[in-house]
Amino acid sequence: MHPVPAAMVTVADKAGHTNIITIAWTGTICSDPPMTYVSVKPERYSHHMLEETGEFVINLTTQDMAYATDWCGVRSGRDYNKFEEMHLTPGKASVVNAPIIEESPLCIECRVKEILSLGSHDMFIADVVNVKADDKYLNTETGKFELAQSNLLVYVHGGYYGMGPKIGKFGWSVEKKK
């Protein structure tokens, strides 16, 4: 099912080694309590870090981050320090030990609740324990976080795309006309 987010997931092991893995298989699975997931192949470098610490951060990406998003998905953290190679800034998360990516407009800190082995991938089901949002997308008049203004990146059948213009909002099809 497409499109899906092109997210950069950050992890760390107990020794403090960090990595970035690009994930398209992620999303919301519950709103109360807030829960999400990432699906990762067991042979990926980040997999053992997820198992070891049970923590990760989903960093949403933007069109400006497209090159780094792709590069971090095709290069292994066994061979590269992805933060250095892509000139990304690791930041300190508020709750988990995995770093955030400072350039991301929204960083979702997660703690693994359950791991399901599903075949080619393991699904890490997690509680959302904190969310860090970039203040530059905060509408000071309404107090609303305007994530759409960040030019989010999505992934569709092998390609990266911007989101395009807003065409409606939840419930607009049934709103009463004034």
mmCIF file of C-alpha atoms in Angstrom:
data_model
loop_
_atom_site.group_PDB
_atom_site.id
_atom_site.type_symbol
_atom_site.label_atom_id
_atom_site.label_comp_id
_atom_site.label_asym_id
_atom_site.label_seq_id
_atom_site.Cartn_x
_atom_site.Cartn_y
_atom_site.Cartn_z
ATOM 1 C CA MET A 1 0.000 0.000 0.000
ATOM 2 C CA HIS A 2 1.454 3.316 -1.054
ATOM 3 C CA PRO A 3 2.439 6.051 -0.449
ATOM 4 C CA VAL A 4 4.291 5.413 2.784
ATOM 5 C CA PRO A 5 6.521 7.690 4.855
ATOM 6 C CA ALA A 6 10.213 7.811 4.043
ATOM 7 C CA ALA A 7 11.421 7.887 7.632
ATOM 8 C CA MET A 8 14.927 7.776 9.036
ATOM 9 C CA VAL A 9 14.928 5.633 12.154
ATOM 10 C CA THR A 10 17.756 6.193 14.612
ATOM 11 C CA VAL A 11 18.996 3.529 17.007
ATOM 12 C CA ALA A 12 21.818 2.986 19.474
ATOM 13 C CA ASP A 13 23.275 -0.098 21.116
ATOM 14 C CA LYS A 14 24.259 -0.383 24.782
ATOM 15 C CA ALA A 15 27.876 0.483 23.907
ATOM 16 C CA GLY A 16 26.732 3.805 22.432
ATOM 17 C CA HIS A 17 27.154 2.992 18.733
ATOM 18 C CA THR A 18 24.443 4.700 16.686
ATOM 19 C CA ASN A 19 22.930 4.153 13.278
ATOM 20 C CA ILE A 20 20.319 5.514 10.908
ATOM 21 C CA ILE A 21 18.144 3.115 8.926
ATOM 22 C CA THR A 22 15.693 4.324 6.304
ATOM 23 C CA ILE A 23 12.285 2.748 6.844
ATOM 24 C CA ALA A 24 9.150 2.905 4.734
ATOM 25 C CA TRP A 25 7.273 0.269 6.737
ATOM 26 C CA THR A 26 6.154 2.325 9.705
ATOM 27 C CA GLY A 27 3.004 4.019 10.880
ATOM 28 C CA THR A 28 0.434 4.570 13.585
ATOM 29 C CA ILE A 29 -1.196 1.461 15.018
ATOM 30 C CA CYS A 30 -3.030 2.982 17.997
ATOM 31 C CA SER A 31 -3.852 6.499 19.163
ATOM 32 C CA ASP A 32 -4.732 5.779 22.796
ATOM 33 C CA PRO A 33 -2.213 4.776 23.989
ATOM 34 C CA PRO A 34 -0.053 6.154 21.170
ATOM 35 C CA MET A 35 1.706 3.259 19.452
ATOM 36 C CA THR A 36 3.678 2.763 16.262
ATOM 37 C CA TYR A 37 5.856 0.148 14.584
ATOM 38 C CA VAL A 38 8.846 -0.347 12.328
ATOM 39 C CA SER A 39 9.513 -3.484 10.297
ATOM 40 C CA VAL A 40 13.181 -4.430 9.820
ATOM 41 C CA LYS A 41 14.917 -7.371 8.168
ATOM 42 C CA PRO A 42 16.942 -9.376 10.731
ATOM 43 C CA GLU A 43 20.125 -9.061 8.637
ATOM 44 C CA ARG A 44 20.065 -5.249 8.778
ATOM 45 C CA TYR A 45 22.742 -3.667 10.997
ATOM 46 C CA SER A 46 20.148 -1.795 13.080
ATOM 47 C CA HIS A 47 18.166 -4.927 13.912
ATOM 48 C CA HIS A 48 20.455 -6.066 16.741
ATOM 49 C CA MET A 49 20.398 -2.558 18.234
ATOM 50 C CA LEU A 50 16.601 -2.569 18.265
ATOM 51 C CA GLU A 51 16.577 -5.975 19.957
ATOM 52 C CA GLU A 52 19.296 -5.040 22.447
ATOM 53 C CA THR A 53 17.944 -1.710 23.679
ATOM 54 C CA GLY A 54 14.299 -1.787 22.666
ATOM 55 C CA GLU A 55 14.437 1.896 21.744
ATOM 56 C CA PHE A 56 14.344 3.916 18.542
ATOM 57 C CA VAL A 57 13.347 7.282 17.116
ATOM 58 C CA ILE A 58 11.280 7.753 13.971
ATOM 59 C CA ASN A 59 12.560 10.936 12.313
ATOM 60 C CA LEU A 60 10.237 12.176 9.581
ATOM 61 C CA THR A 61 12.045 13.394 6.487
ATOM 62 C CA THR A 62 11.598 16.315 4.132
ATOM 63 C CA GLN A 63 12.257 16.910 0.471
ATOM 64 C CA ASP A 64 15.506 18.654 1.471
ATOM 65 C CA MET A 65 16.550 15.419 3.211
ATOM 66 C CA ALA A 66 15.761 13.155 0.216
ATOM 67 C CA TYR A 67 19.381 12.416 -0.757
ATOM 68 C CA ALA A 68 20.374 11.574 2.826
ATOM 69 C CA THR A 69 17.214 9.499 3.275
ATOM 70 C CA ASP A 70 18.031 7.361 0.251
ATOM 71 C CA TRP A 71 21.771 7.129 1.035
ATOM 72 C CA CYS A 72 21.095 5.933 4.587
ATOM 73 C CA GLY A 73 18.813 3.255 3.165
ATOM 74 C CA VAL A 74 21.344 1.773 0.754
ATOM 75 C CA ARG A 75 24.521 2.024 2.842
ATOM 76 C CA SER A 76 25.233 -0.079 5.920
ATOM 77 C CA GLY A 77 26.069 1.321 9.325
ATOM 78 C CA ARG A 78 28.631 -1.491 9.539
ATOM 79 C CA ASP A 79 30.694 0.460 6.992
ATOM 80 C CA TYR A 80 29.761 4.123 7.505
ATOM 81 C CA ASN A 81 28.936 6.665 10.182
ATOM 82 C CA LYS A 82 25.787 7.906 8.484
ATOM 83 C CA PHE A 83 25.484 11.052 10.605
ATOM 84 C CA GLU A 84 28.968 12.158 9.508
ATOM 85 C CA GLU A 85 28.660 11.045 5.896
ATOM 86 C CA MET A 86 25.336 12.857 5.368
ATOM 87 C CA HIS A 87 26.184 15.880 7.563
ATOM 88 C CA LEU A 88 23.214 15.205 9.824
ATOM 89 C CA THR A 89 23.168 16.438 13.394
ATOM 90 C CA PRO A 90 22.610 13.841 16.108
ATOM 91 C CA GLY A 91 20.651 15.305 18.987
ATOM 92 C CA LYS A 92 19.818 14.054 22.444
ATOM 93 C CA ALA A 93 16.388 12.504 22.749
ATOM 94 C CA SER A 94 14.343 13.401 25.820
ATOM 95 C CA VAL A 95 13.385 9.880 26.943
ATOM 96 C CA VAL A 96 15.220 7.213 24.928
ATOM 97 C CA ASN A 97 18.962 6.729 24.402
ATOM 98 C CA ALA A 98 18.775 6.628 20.593
ATOM 99 C CA PRO A 99 19.640 9.997 19.037
ATOM 100 C CA ILE A 100 17.254 12.242 17.140
ATOM 101 C CA ILE A 101 18.101 13.851 13.809
ATOM 102 C CA GLU A 102 18.041 17.602 14.441
ATOM 103 C CA GLU A 103 17.162 18.344 10.796
ATOM 104 C CA SER A 104 13.929 16.348 11.078
ATOM 105 C CA PRO A 105 10.717 18.346 11.573
ATOM 106 C CA LEU A 106 9.257 15.650 13.841
ATOM 107 C CA CYS A 107 11.076 13.053 15.956
ATOM 108 C CA ILE A 108 9.008 10.308 17.578
ATOM 109 C CA GLU A 109 10.731 8.549 20.490
ATOM 110 C CA CYS A 110 9.673 4.934 20.898
ATOM 111 C CA ARG A 111 10.094 2.032 23.296
ATOM 112 C CA VAL A 112 9.578 -1.490 21.974
ATOM 113 C CA LYS A 113 6.661 -3.351 23.532
ATOM 114 C CA GLU A 114 6.669 -6.489 21.380
ATOM 115 C CA ILE A 115 8.612 -8.037 18.490
ATOM 116 C CA LEU A 116 6.745 -10.133 15.937
ATOM 117 C CA SER A 117 8.750 -12.315 13.548
ATOM 118 C CA LEU A 118 6.722 -12.210 10.353
ATOM 119 C CA GLY A 119 8.984 -13.827 7.745
ATOM 120 C CA SER A 120 11.254 -11.497 5.817
ATOM 121 C CA HIS A 121 10.875 -8.774 8.492
ATOM 122 C CA ASP A 122 10.470 -8.463 12.230
ATOM 123 C CA MET A 123 7.884 -5.935 13.367
ATOM 124 C CA PHE A 124 8.897 -3.865 16.390
ATOM 125 C CA ILE A 125 5.664 -2.676 18.007
ATOM 126 C CA ALA A 126 6.360 0.275 20.252
ATOM 127 C CA ASP A 127 4.868 2.793 22.629
ATOM 128 C CA VAL A 128 5.413 6.429 21.686
ATOM 129 C CA VAL A 129 7.113 7.910 24.751
ATOM 130 C CA ASN A 130 7.896 11.417 23.476
ATOM 131 C CA VAL A 131 7.539 13.611 20.408
ATOM 132 C CA LYS A 132 9.874 16.484 19.514
ATOM 133 C CA ALA A 133 8.541 18.965 16.979
ATOM 134 C CA ASP A 134 10.516 21.709 15.234
ATOM 135 C CA ASP A 135 9.218 25.055 16.534
ATOM 136 C CA LYS A 136 9.512 26.679 13.101
ATOM 137 C CA TYR A 137 6.353 24.777 12.070
ATOM 138 C CA LEU A 138 4.356 25.998 15.055
ATOM 139 C CA ASN A 139 1.626 28.438 14.016
ATOM 140 C CA THR A 140 1.951 31.131 16.679
ATOM 141 C CA GLU A 141 -1.595 32.401 16.037
ATOM 142 C CA THR A 142 -3.420 29.072 16.375
ATOM 143 C CA GLY A 143 -0.868 27.087 18.392
ATOM 144 C CA LYS A 144 -1.223 24.312 15.824
ATOM 145 C CA PHE A 145 1.775 22.355 14.555
ATOM 146 C CA GLU A 146 1.792 22.724 10.742
ATOM 147 C CA LEU A 147 3.714 19.587 9.729
ATOM 148 C CA ALA A 148 2.516 19.872 6.115
ATOM 149 C CA GLN A 149 4.591 23.050 5.783
ATOM 150 C CA SER A 150 7.795 21.003 6.198
ATOM 151 C CA ASN A 151 7.557 19.465 2.691
ATOM 152 C CA LEU A 152 7.441 15.870 3.907
ATOM 153 C CA LEU A 153 8.958 13.118 1.813
ATOM 154 C CA VAL A 154 7.002 9.978 0.870
ATOM 155 C CA TYR A 155 7.986 6.764 -0.863
ATOM 156 C CA VAL A 156 5.911 5.219 -3.649
ATOM 157 C CA HIS A 157 6.923 2.020 -5.459
ATOM 158 C CA GLY A 158 10.660 2.741 -5.612
ATOM 159 C CA GLY A 159 10.457 6.542 -5.861
ATOM 160 C CA TYR A 160 10.600 9.503 -3.498
ATOM 161 C CA TYR A 161 7.969 12.234 -3.831
ATOM 162 C CA GLY A 162 6.799 15.414 -2.203
ATOM 163 C CA MET A 163 3.282 15.501 -0.858
ATOM 164 C CA GLY A 164 1.705 18.117 -3.144
ATOM 165 C CA PRO A 165 -0.969 20.660 -2.267
ATOM 166 C CA LYS A 166 -3.642 20.098 0.355
ATOM 167 C CA ILE A 167 -6.955 19.156 -1.241
ATOM 168 C CA GLY A 168 -9.150 18.752 1.815
ATOM 169 C CA LYS A 169 -9.225 17.893 5.511
ATOM 170 C CA PHE A 170 -10.779 15.139 7.583
ATOM 171 C CA GLY A 171 -14.564 15.453 7.394
ATOM 172 C CA TRP A 172 -14.677 18.155 4.709
ATOM 173 C CA SER A 173 -16.842 15.990 2.453
ATOM 174 C CA VAL A 174 -19.736 16.079 4.915
ATOM 175 C CA GLU A 175 -19.389 19.566 6.404
ATOM 176 C CA LYS A 176 -22.474 21.740 6.329
ATOM 177 C CA LYS A 177 -22.148 24.745 4.053
ATOM 178 C CA LYS A 178 -22.347 28.113 5.768
#
